[in-house]
mmCIF file of C-alpha atoms in Angstrom:
data_model
loop_
_atom_site.group_PDB
_atom_site.id
_atom_site.type_symbol
_atom_site.label_atom_id
_atom_site.label_comp_id
_atom_site.label_asym_id
_atom_site.label_seq_id
_atom_site.Cartn_x
_atom_site.Cartn_y
_atom_site.Cartn_z
ATOM 1 C CA MET A 1 4.797 -11.508 -6.763
ATOM 2 C CA PHE A 2 4.689 -10.938 -3.031
ATOM 3 C CA SER A 3 1.627 -12.283 -1.521
ATOM 4 C CA ASP A 4 -0.753 -9.892 0.453
ATOM 5 C CA ASN A 5 -2.008 -12.655 2.703
ATOM 6 C CA GLN A 6 -0.242 -11.497 5.897
ATOM 7 C CA ASP A 7 -2.135 -14.233 7.740
ATOM 8 C CA ASP A 8 -0.120 -16.791 5.836
ATOM 9 C CA PHE A 9 3.168 -15.195 6.611
ATOM 10 C CA TRP A 10 2.060 -14.680 10.352
ATOM 11 C CA ASN A 11 1.212 -18.483 10.768
ATOM 12 C CA ALA A 12 4.492 -19.060 9.114
ATOM 13 C CA VAL A 13 6.413 -16.832 11.883
ATOM 14 C CA MET A 14 4.392 -18.671 14.638
ATOM 15 C CA SER A 15 5.235 -22.087 13.459
ATOM 16 C CA LYS A 16 8.881 -21.280 12.409
ATOM 17 C CA ASP A 17 8.261 -22.632 8.953
ATOM 18 C CA ARG A 18 11.705 -22.833 6.983
ATOM 19 C CA GLY A 19 9.504 -23.213 3.887
ATOM 20 C CA PHE A 20 9.004 -19.716 4.111
ATOM 21 C CA ASP A 21 12.530 -18.388 4.402
ATOM 22 C CA GLY A 22 13.544 -16.401 1.223
ATOM 23 C CA GLN A 23 9.593 -15.371 0.617
ATOM 24 C CA PHE A 24 9.627 -12.551 3.131
ATOM 25 C CA VAL A 25 11.208 -11.240 6.066
ATOM 26 C CA PHE A 26 9.312 -9.919 9.197
ATOM 27 C CA ALA A 27 10.242 -6.639 11.185
ATOM 28 C CA VAL A 28 9.514 -5.957 14.806
ATOM 29 C CA SER A 29 9.060 -2.442 15.691
ATOM 30 C CA SER A 30 9.517 -2.854 19.253
ATOM 31 C CA THR A 31 12.921 -4.061 18.699
ATOM 32 C CA GLY A 32 13.893 -2.264 15.233
ATOM 33 C CA ILE A 33 15.193 -5.627 13.910
ATOM 34 C CA TYR A 34 14.036 -8.199 11.097
ATOM 35 C CA CYS A 35 14.285 -11.830 10.856
ATOM 36 C CA ARG A 36 13.627 -14.670 8.612
ATOM 37 C CA PRO A 37 10.196 -16.801 9.526
ATOM 38 C CA SER A 38 12.184 -19.628 10.899
ATOM 39 C CA CYS A 39 14.025 -17.380 13.345
ATOM 40 C CA PRO A 40 14.597 -19.230 16.607
ATOM 41 C CA SER A 41 13.914 -16.047 18.713
ATOM 42 C CA ARG A 42 10.906 -15.493 20.767
ATOM 43 C CA ARG A 43 7.928 -14.682 18.798
ATOM 44 C CA PRO A 44 6.762 -11.120 18.987
ATOM 45 C CA LYS A 45 3.150 -9.722 19.775
ATOM 46 C CA ARG A 46 1.450 -9.486 16.301
ATOM 47 C CA GLU A 47 0.657 -5.518 16.340
ATOM 48 C CA ASN A 48 4.440 -5.095 16.578
ATOM 49 C CA VAL A 49 5.182 -7.033 13.321
ATOM 50 C CA SER A 50 5.384 -5.699 9.539
ATOM 51 C CA PHE A 51 6.173 -7.912 6.752
ATOM 52 C CA PHE A 52 8.582 -7.093 3.815
ATOM 53 C CA ALA A 53 9.232 -8.866 0.734
ATOM 54 C CA LEU A 54 13.155 -8.379 0.833
ATOM 55 C CA PRO A 55 15.751 -7.382 3.470
ATOM 56 C CA ALA A 56 16.571 -4.170 1.503
ATOM 57 C CA ALA A 57 12.748 -3.005 1.847
ATOM 58 C CA ALA A 58 13.198 -3.727 5.679
ATOM 59 C CA GLU A 59 16.379 -2.037 6.324
ATOM 60 C CA SER A 60 14.895 0.921 4.069
ATOM 61 C CA ALA A 61 12.156 1.190 6.684
ATOM 62 C CA GLY A 62 14.996 1.233 9.520
ATOM 63 C CA PHE A 63 15.371 -2.166 10.389
ATOM 64 C CA ARG A 64 18.477 -3.988 11.332
ATOM 65 C CA ALA A 65 19.104 -7.648 10.690
ATOM 66 C CA CYS A 66 18.830 -9.916 13.053
ATOM 67 C CA LEU A 67 22.290 -11.613 14.360
ATOM 68 C CA ARG A 68 21.017 -14.856 15.116
ATOM 69 C CA CYS A 69 18.906 -15.648 11.844
ATOM 70 C CA HIS A 70 21.129 -13.612 9.471
ATOM 71 C CA PRO A 71 17.991 -12.940 7.177
ATOM 72 C CA GLU A 72 20.081 -11.023 4.592
ATOM 73 C CA ASP A 73 21.733 -14.343 3.668
ATOM 74 C CA VAL A 74 18.857 -16.122 2.359
ATOM 75 C CA ARG A 75 18.258 -16.526 -1.215
ATOM 76 C CA THR A 76 14.655 -15.858 -2.626
ATOM 77 C CA THR A 77 12.967 -18.452 -4.857
ATOM 78 C CA ASP A 78 10.602 -15.826 -6.801
ATOM 79 C CA PRO A 79 11.994 -14.469 -9.868
ATOM 80 C CA GLN A 80 10.199 -11.012 -9.513
ATOM 81 C CA ILE A 81 11.626 -10.644 -6.216
ATOM 82 C CA GLU A 82 15.115 -11.774 -7.203
ATOM 83 C CA MET A 83 15.146 -9.024 -9.927
ATOM 84 C CA VAL A 84 14.398 -6.473 -7.633
ATOM 85 C CA GLN A 85 17.001 -8.006 -5.256
ATOM 86 C CA GLN A 86 19.513 -7.645 -8.101
ATOM 87 C CA VAL A 87 18.463 -3.970 -8.835
ATOM 88 C CA CYS A 88 18.947 -3.279 -4.989
ATOM 89 C CA ARG A 89 22.371 -4.710 -5.126
ATOM 90 C CA LEU A 90 23.261 -2.678 -8.363
ATOM 91 C CA ILE A 91 22.280 0.482 -6.330
ATOM 92 C CA GLU A 92 24.230 -0.500 -3.277
ATOM 93 C CA THR A 93 27.472 -1.184 -5.264
ATOM 94 C CA SER A 94 27.358 1.845 -7.422
ATOM 95 C CA ASP A 95 29.606 3.754 -4.565
ATOM 96 C CA GLY A 96 26.755 6.585 -4.245
ATOM 97 C CA GLU A 97 27.041 7.430 -7.922
ATOM 98 C CA SER A 98 23.626 8.184 -9.660
ATOM 99 C CA ILE A 99 22.434 5.314 -11.545
ATOM 100 C CA THR A 100 19.397 5.885 -14.100
ATOM 101 C CA LEU A 101 16.630 3.807 -14.495
ATOM 102 C CA ALA A 102 17.655 2.821 -18.063
ATOM 103 C CA ALA A 103 20.987 1.690 -17.079
ATOM 104 C CA LEU A 104 19.360 -0.652 -14.372
ATOM 105 C CA SER A 105 16.740 -1.902 -16.687
ATOM 106 C CA GLU A 106 19.417 -2.597 -19.361
ATOM 107 C CA GLN A 107 21.556 -4.677 -16.899
ATOM 108 C CA VAL A 108 18.431 -6.697 -15.684
ATOM 109 C CA GLY A 109 17.165 -7.307 -19.164
ATOM 110 C CA VAL A 110 13.498 -5.731 -18.779
ATOM 111 C CA SER A 111 11.914 -2.590 -19.704
ATOM 112 C CA SER A 112 12.256 0.469 -17.818
ATOM 113 C CA PHE A 113 8.504 0.485 -17.351
ATOM 114 C CA HIS A 114 8.376 -3.052 -16.158
ATOM 115 C CA LEU A 115 11.164 -2.417 -13.678
ATOM 116 C CA GLN A 116 9.936 0.741 -12.262
ATOM 117 C CA ARG A 117 6.253 -0.817 -11.631
ATOM 118 C CA THR A 118 7.512 -4.361 -10.170
ATOM 119 C CA PHE A 119 10.429 -2.665 -7.872
ATOM 120 C CA LYS A 120 7.623 -0.058 -6.625
ATOM 121 C CA SER A 121 4.957 -2.879 -5.919
ATOM 122 C CA ILE A 122 7.712 -4.874 -3.900
ATOM 123 C CA MET A 123 9.530 -2.278 -2.402
ATOM 124 C CA GLY A 124 6.950 0.204 -1.724
ATOM 125 C CA MET A 125 9.337 3.100 -3.458
ATOM 126 C CA SER A 126 10.997 3.935 -6.724
ATOM 127 C CA PRO A 127 14.567 2.644 -7.719
ATOM 128 C CA SER A 128 15.610 6.322 -7.291
ATOM 129 C CA GLU A 129 13.798 6.724 -3.709
ATOM 130 C CA TYR A 130 15.473 3.578 -2.593
ATOM 131 C CA ALA A 131 19.108 5.023 -3.859
ATOM 132 C CA GLU A 132 18.251 8.348 -1.795
ATOM 133 C CA THR A 133 17.429 6.429 1.113
ATOM 134 C CA ARG A 134 20.458 4.269 0.942
ATOM 135 C CA ARG A 135 22.634 7.388 0.928
ATOM 136 C CA VAL A 136 20.673 9.216 3.660
ATOM 137 C CA ASN A 137 21.454 5.813 5.789
ATOM 138 C CA LYS A 138 25.000 5.920 4.708
ATOM 139 C CA PHE A 139 25.144 9.623 5.946
ATOM 140 C CA LYS A 140 23.823 8.571 9.045
ATOM 141 C CA GLN A 141 26.070 5.595 9.814
ATOM 142 C CA SER A 142 29.127 7.647 8.987
ATOM 143 C CA VAL A 143 28.304 10.667 11.203
ATOM 144 C CA GLN A 144 27.380 8.230 14.198
ATOM 145 C CA ALA A 145 31.083 6.559 13.439
ATOM 146 C CA GLY A 146 32.554 10.041 14.231
ATOM 147 C CA GLU A 147 33.014 11.423 10.539
ATOM 148 C CA LYS A 148 32.645 15.130 10.005
ATOM 149 C CA ILE A 149 29.475 16.537 8.470
ATOM 150 C CA THR A 150 31.228 17.609 4.897
ATOM 151 C CA GLY A 151 32.803 14.141 4.511
ATOM 152 C CA ALA A 152 29.839 12.144 5.329
ATOM 153 C CA ILE A 153 27.634 14.008 2.912
ATOM 154 C CA TYR A 154 29.962 13.521 0.021
ATOM 155 C CA ASP A 155 31.053 9.956 0.966
ATOM 156 C CA ALA A 156 27.496 9.073 0.893
ATOM 157 C CA GLY A 157 27.176 10.086 -2.810
ATOM 158 C CA PHE A 158 25.386 13.573 -2.205
ATOM 159 C CA GLY A 159 26.821 15.727 -5.008
ATOM 160 C CA SER A 160 26.426 18.536 -2.898
ATOM 161 C CA SER A 161 25.384 19.642 0.803
ATOM 162 C CA SER A 162 22.140 21.387 -0.467
ATOM 163 C CA ARG A 163 20.473 18.031 -1.633
ATOM 164 C CA LEU A 164 20.806 16.355 1.865
ATOM 165 C CA TYR A 165 19.504 19.801 3.405
ATOM 166 C CA GLU A 166 16.729 19.525 1.021
ATOM 167 C CA LEU A 167 15.760 16.107 2.413
ATOM 168 C CA ALA A 168 16.726 16.609 6.079
ATOM 169 C CA PRO A 169 13.023 17.527 7.457
ATOM 170 C CA SER A 170 11.571 14.312 6.302
ATOM 171 C CA GLN A 171 14.396 12.027 6.534
ATOM 172 C CA LEU A 172 16.440 13.236 9.476
ATOM 173 C CA GLY A 173 13.910 15.059 11.752
ATOM 174 C CA MET A 174 16.603 17.828 12.017
ATOM 175 C CA THR A 175 19.589 19.475 9.734
ATOM 176 C CA PRO A 176 22.470 17.405 8.890
ATOM 177 C CA ALA A 177 24.465 19.772 11.391
ATOM 178 C CA THR A 178 22.318 19.114 14.124
ATOM 179 C CA TYR A 179 22.296 15.635 13.542
ATOM 180 C CA GLY A 180 26.041 15.475 13.328
ATOM 181 C CA LYS A 181 26.141 16.899 16.839
ATOM 182 C CA GLY A 182 24.550 14.031 18.241
ATOM 183 C CA GLY A 183 20.966 15.685 18.409
ATOM 184 C CA ARG A 184 22.489 18.846 20.434
ATOM 185 C CA GLY A 185 20.208 21.784 19.878
ATOM 186 C CA ALA A 186 17.190 19.423 18.846
ATOM 187 C CA VAL A 187 15.087 19.489 22.070
ATOM 188 C CA ILE A 188 12.083 17.108 22.507
ATOM 189 C CA HIS A 189 9.616 17.672 25.325
ATOM 190 C CA PHE A 190 7.255 14.893 26.268
ATOM 191 C CA ALA A 191 4.328 14.180 28.923
ATOM 192 C CA ILE A 192 2.468 10.887 29.826
ATOM 193 C CA GLY A 193 -0.887 10.494 31.375
ATOM 194 C CA ASP A 194 -4.113 8.642 31.876
ATOM 195 C CA SER A 195 -6.361 7.853 29.048
ATOM 196 C CA PRO A 196 -9.333 5.646 28.272
ATOM 197 C CA LEU A 197 -7.004 3.551 26.201
ATOM 198 C CA GLY A 198 -4.257 3.134 28.614
ATOM 199 C CA ARG A 199 -1.089 5.167 29.047
ATOM 200 C CA LEU A 200 -0.641 8.235 26.495
ATOM 201 C CA LEU A 201 2.460 10.013 25.607
ATOM 202 C CA VAL A 202 2.557 13.065 23.627
ATOM 203 C CA ALA A 203 5.890 14.520 22.338
ATOM 204 C CA ALA A 204 6.797 17.785 20.382
ATOM 205 C CA THR A 205 9.296 20.045 19.307
ATOM 206 C CA ASP A 206 9.285 23.730 19.025
ATOM 207 C CA LYS A 207 7.577 23.256 15.711
ATOM 208 C CA GLY A 208 4.699 20.936 16.546
ATOM 209 C CA VAL A 209 3.721 17.506 17.959
ATOM 210 C CA CYS A 210 6.200 14.614 16.720
ATOM 211 C CA SER A 211 4.749 11.710 18.396
ATOM 212 C CA VAL A 212 1.580 10.396 20.275
ATOM 213 C CA ARG A 213 1.823 6.854 21.568
ATOM 214 C CA LEU A 214 -0.328 4.550 23.417
ATOM 215 C CA GLY A 215 1.026 1.912 25.613
ATOM 216 C CA ASP A 216 0.725 -0.015 28.859
ATOM 217 C CA SER A 217 3.493 1.323 30.981
ATOM 218 C CA ASP A 218 5.622 4.822 31.094
ATOM 219 C CA GLU A 219 8.792 3.113 30.873
ATOM 220 C CA GLN A 220 7.983 1.348 27.560
ATOM 221 C CA LEU A 221 6.384 4.680 26.099
ATOM 222 C CA THR A 222 9.367 6.574 27.151
ATOM 223 C CA THR A 223 12.006 3.923 25.883
ATOM 224 C CA GLU A 224 10.153 3.971 22.466
ATOM 225 C CA LEU A 225 10.447 7.619 22.133
ATOM 226 C CA GLN A 226 14.248 7.790 22.875
ATOM 227 C CA ARG A 227 14.633 5.087 20.486
ATOM 228 C CA GLU A 228 12.991 6.799 17.691
ATOM 229 C CA PHE A 229 14.575 10.319 18.414
ATOM 230 C CA PHE A 230 17.820 8.549 19.572
ATOM 231 C CA ALA A 231 20.027 11.689 18.364
ATOM 232 C CA ALA A 232 17.690 14.353 20.385
ATOM 233 C CA GLU A 233 17.568 15.566 23.817
ATOM 234 C CA ILE A 234 14.409 14.182 25.220
ATOM 235 C CA ARG A 235 13.061 15.883 28.335
ATOM 236 C CA LEU A 236 9.949 15.341 30.499
ATOM 237 C CA ASP A 237 7.993 18.727 30.782
ATOM 238 C CA GLU A 238 4.529 17.942 31.872
ATOM 239 C CA SER A 239 3.228 21.529 31.860
ATOM 240 C CA ARG A 240 4.431 22.284 28.360
ATOM 241 C CA LEU A 241 2.874 19.331 26.937
ATOM 242 C CA GLN A 242 -0.269 19.110 28.951
ATOM 243 C CA PRO A 243 -2.462 21.222 26.643
ATOM 244 C CA ALA A 244 -1.517 18.746 23.725
ATOM 245 C CA LEU A 245 -2.124 15.677 26.547
ATOM 246 C CA ASN A 246 -5.630 17.299 27.210
ATOM 247 C CA ALA A 247 -6.656 17.772 23.601
ATOM 248 C CA VAL A 248 -6.033 14.225 22.862
ATOM 249 C CA VAL A 249 -7.762 12.610 26.024
ATOM 250 C CA ASP A 250 -10.689 15.032 25.364
ATOM 251 C CA HIS A 251 -11.179 13.642 21.901
ATOM 252 C CA LEU A 252 -11.203 10.201 23.334
ATOM 253 C CA ASN A 253 -13.910 11.277 25.853
ATOM 254 C CA ASP A 254 -16.119 12.356 22.860
ATOM 255 C CA LYS A 255 -15.682 16.066 24.124
ATOM 256 C CA THR A 256 -14.174 17.123 20.583
ATOM 257 C CA PRO A 257 -14.829 15.802 17.159
ATOM 258 C CA ARG A 258 -11.155 16.006 16.150
ATOM 259 C CA ILE A 259 -7.687 16.689 17.384
ATOM 260 C CA ASP A 260 -6.098 20.057 16.002
ATOM 261 C CA LEU A 261 -2.386 20.020 16.980
ATOM 262 C CA PRO A 262 0.384 21.382 14.818
ATOM 263 C CA LEU A 263 2.570 18.606 13.642
ATOM 264 C CA ASP A 264 6.376 18.017 13.307
ATOM 265 C CA ILE A 265 6.549 14.819 11.770
ATOM 266 C CA ARG A 266 9.076 13.085 9.645
ATOM 267 C CA ALA A 267 7.654 11.311 6.411
ATOM 268 C CA THR A 268 8.545 10.324 2.965
ATOM 269 C CA ALA A 269 6.485 11.904 0.183
ATOM 270 C CA PHE A 270 4.245 8.856 -0.184
ATOM 271 C CA GLN A 271 3.728 8.617 3.722
ATOM 272 C CA ARG A 272 2.856 11.942 3.651
ATOM 273 C CA GLN A 273 0.314 11.379 0.894
ATOM 274 C CA VAL A 274 -0.920 8.368 2.895
ATOM 275 C CA TRP A 275 -1.494 10.270 6.126
ATOM 276 C CA GLU A 276 -3.413 13.058 4.583
ATOM 277 C CA GLN A 277 -5.720 10.670 2.939
ATOM 278 C CA LEU A 278 -6.232 9.148 6.291
ATOM 279 C CA GLN A 279 -6.850 12.442 7.911
ATOM 280 C CA LYS A 280 -9.980 12.781 5.398
ATOM 281 C CA ILE A 281 -11.466 9.485 6.641
ATOM 282 C CA PRO A 282 -14.593 10.698 9.000
ATOM 283 C CA ALA A 283 -15.180 9.359 12.441
ATOM 284 C CA GLY A 284 -17.567 6.513 12.238
ATOM 285 C CA LYS A 285 -16.515 5.212 8.926
ATOM 286 C CA THR A 286 -13.466 2.944 7.855
ATOM 287 C CA TYR A 287 -11.486 2.459 4.304
ATOM 288 C CA SER A 288 -9.927 -0.669 3.213
ATOM 289 C CA TYR A 289 -6.313 -0.547 2.415
ATOM 290 C CA SER A 290 -7.031 -0.540 -1.212
ATOM 291 C CA GLU A 291 -9.745 2.282 -0.820
ATOM 292 C CA VAL A 292 -6.942 4.324 0.593
ATOM 293 C CA ALA A 293 -4.272 3.440 -2.243
ATOM 294 C CA LYS A 294 -7.109 4.225 -4.869
ATOM 295 C CA GLY A 295 -7.847 7.613 -2.997
ATOM 296 C CA ILE A 296 -4.291 8.724 -3.620
ATOM 297 C CA GLY A 297 -4.315 7.281 -7.114
ATOM 298 C CA GLN A 298 -2.110 4.335 -6.399
ATOM 299 C CA GLU A 299 -4.282 1.500 -6.383
ATOM 300 C CA LYS A 300 -1.781 -1.216 -6.903
ATOM 301 C CA ALA A 301 0.199 0.300 -3.659
ATOM 302 C CA VAL A 302 -1.852 -1.520 -0.934
ATOM 303 C CA ARG A 303 1.122 -2.840 0.908
ATOM 304 C CA ALA A 304 2.877 0.205 0.942
ATOM 305 C CA VAL A 305 -0.346 1.836 2.259
ATOM 306 C CA ALA A 306 -0.412 -0.803 4.874
ATOM 307 C CA ARG A 307 3.240 -0.038 5.879
ATOM 308 C CA ALA A 308 2.592 3.875 5.939
ATOM 309 C CA CYS A 309 -0.135 3.152 8.155
ATOM 310 C CA ALA A 310 1.872 1.176 10.348
ATOM 311 C CA SER A 311 4.625 3.710 10.862
ATOM 312 C CA ASN A 312 2.083 6.597 11.676
ATOM 313 C CA PRO A 313 4.277 8.391 14.545
ATOM 314 C CA VAL A 314 0.821 10.178 15.801
ATOM 315 C CA ALA A 315 -1.805 8.188 17.057
ATOM 316 C CA LEU A 316 -5.418 9.285 16.556
ATOM 317 C CA VAL A 317 -4.050 12.582 15.283
ATOM 318 C CA ILE A 318 -3.591 10.664 11.838
ATOM 319 C CA PRO A 319 -6.582 8.182 12.298
ATOM 320 C CA CYS A 320 -4.820 4.953 10.947
ATOM 321 C CA HIS A 321 -7.232 3.005 13.150
ATOM 322 C CA ARG A 322 -9.743 3.692 10.491
ATOM 323 C CA VAL A 323 -8.404 1.698 8.062
ATOM 324 C CA ILE A 324 -9.366 -2.183 7.692
ATOM 325 C CA ARG A 325 -8.807 -5.253 5.574
ATOM 326 C CA GLU A 326 -10.952 -6.110 2.747
ATOM 327 C CA ASP A 327 -12.771 -8.620 4.388
ATOM 328 C CA LYS A 328 -13.484 -6.315 7.194
ATOM 329 C CA SER A 329 -11.075 -7.757 9.893
ATOM 330 C CA LEU A 330 -9.093 -5.224 11.774
ATOM 331 C CA GLY A 331 -5.772 -5.896 10.059
ATOM 332 C CA GLY A 332 -2.679 -4.670 12.148
ATOM 333 C CA TYR A 333 -2.376 -1.447 14.428
ATOM 334 C CA ARG A 334 0.739 -0.308 15.999
ATOM 335 C CA TRP A 335 -0.756 0.307 19.484
ATOM 336 C CA GLY A 336 -2.583 -3.072 19.650
ATOM 337 C CA LEU A 337 -5.630 -4.672 18.085
ATOM 338 C CA ASP A 338 -7.641 -4.333 21.216
ATOM 339 C CA ARG A 339 -7.168 -0.731 21.288
ATOM 340 C CA LYS A 340 -8.220 -0.410 17.527
ATOM 341 C CA LYS A 341 -11.267 -2.434 18.305
ATOM 342 C CA LYS A 342 -12.307 -0.079 21.216
ATOM 343 C CA LEU A 343 -11.512 3.070 18.917
ATOM 344 C CA LEU A 344 -13.767 1.976 16.103
ATOM 345 C CA GLU A 345 -16.597 0.741 18.502
ATOM 346 C CA ARG A 346 -16.725 4.137 20.254
ATOM 347 C CA GLU A 347 -16.633 6.227 16.945
ATOM 348 C CA ALA A 348 -19.344 4.112 15.645
ATOM 349 C CA ARG A 349 -21.629 4.657 18.693
ATOM 350 C CA ALA A 350 -20.779 8.295 18.628
ATOM 351 C CA LYS A 351 -21.540 8.713 14.981
#
């Protein structure tokens, strides 16, 4: 089974250990690319790295395969991971047609219960959720290649347009029609200012805040926002976003106990469940990843919880910094471990 010891994974990445090729891939949030451990590329910052058992899991999370090391071509040595990889291939080659859990389990020779449990523990989602994610990604690719909306919907395997429209708020962040227009009509306003943790970006749609980011430079923050919302029209609007920016800064300066802002964020059902649980953690306290998993009734989904924390789009508003490892070490943080340490120290003093 896929190990939870991410320190070993990171050491393998830093040493470019070929012995770990096939055991996991690592993905870099700042580039959107995933690699095998032995990839010759320059090593990224630890806080920008996530680990996945399979290339398929990294791709479902929105990462692209590295063109230097071709991590998707490496075979795994773990029989459980190999089984999940086989199921992924069956789903990928089903030509968009619905394939049942019973049919999948029969083809790989295990029970439906065992397949569902093993697949979810490794991929962080069920086979049906993986199939749905694949269809949405295929729709995106077709539209970006210039195909018309209706054709892209059916070519991706959706039996009707209504199903994709149901998924649109969480999977696309906009309606399929708007997505197909390259984001025309989807406008995101943003502002950047100083904070006790460095430069702070807050972005919002007309419905609510969609991104809160911490960084070292305005250029970095703006580039990351544009990469995440590539199909939308991005506008700098300091006057519109100043109240939201002030709300975050006031919280960091201990003027307010929490950040109350309307949100408009994309999330899978599992991510939303995790993020809602994080918002229940009071300032001054920390939970382990396993405690969060137990809190949502999925105690074996520890790795999936860690990935949900790493993909949190609204720093501080959803306090993913309050989640640490079982051994009390900090774990990861999308915006840097030094910032996570300062946040926890500040909240402990104010408790």
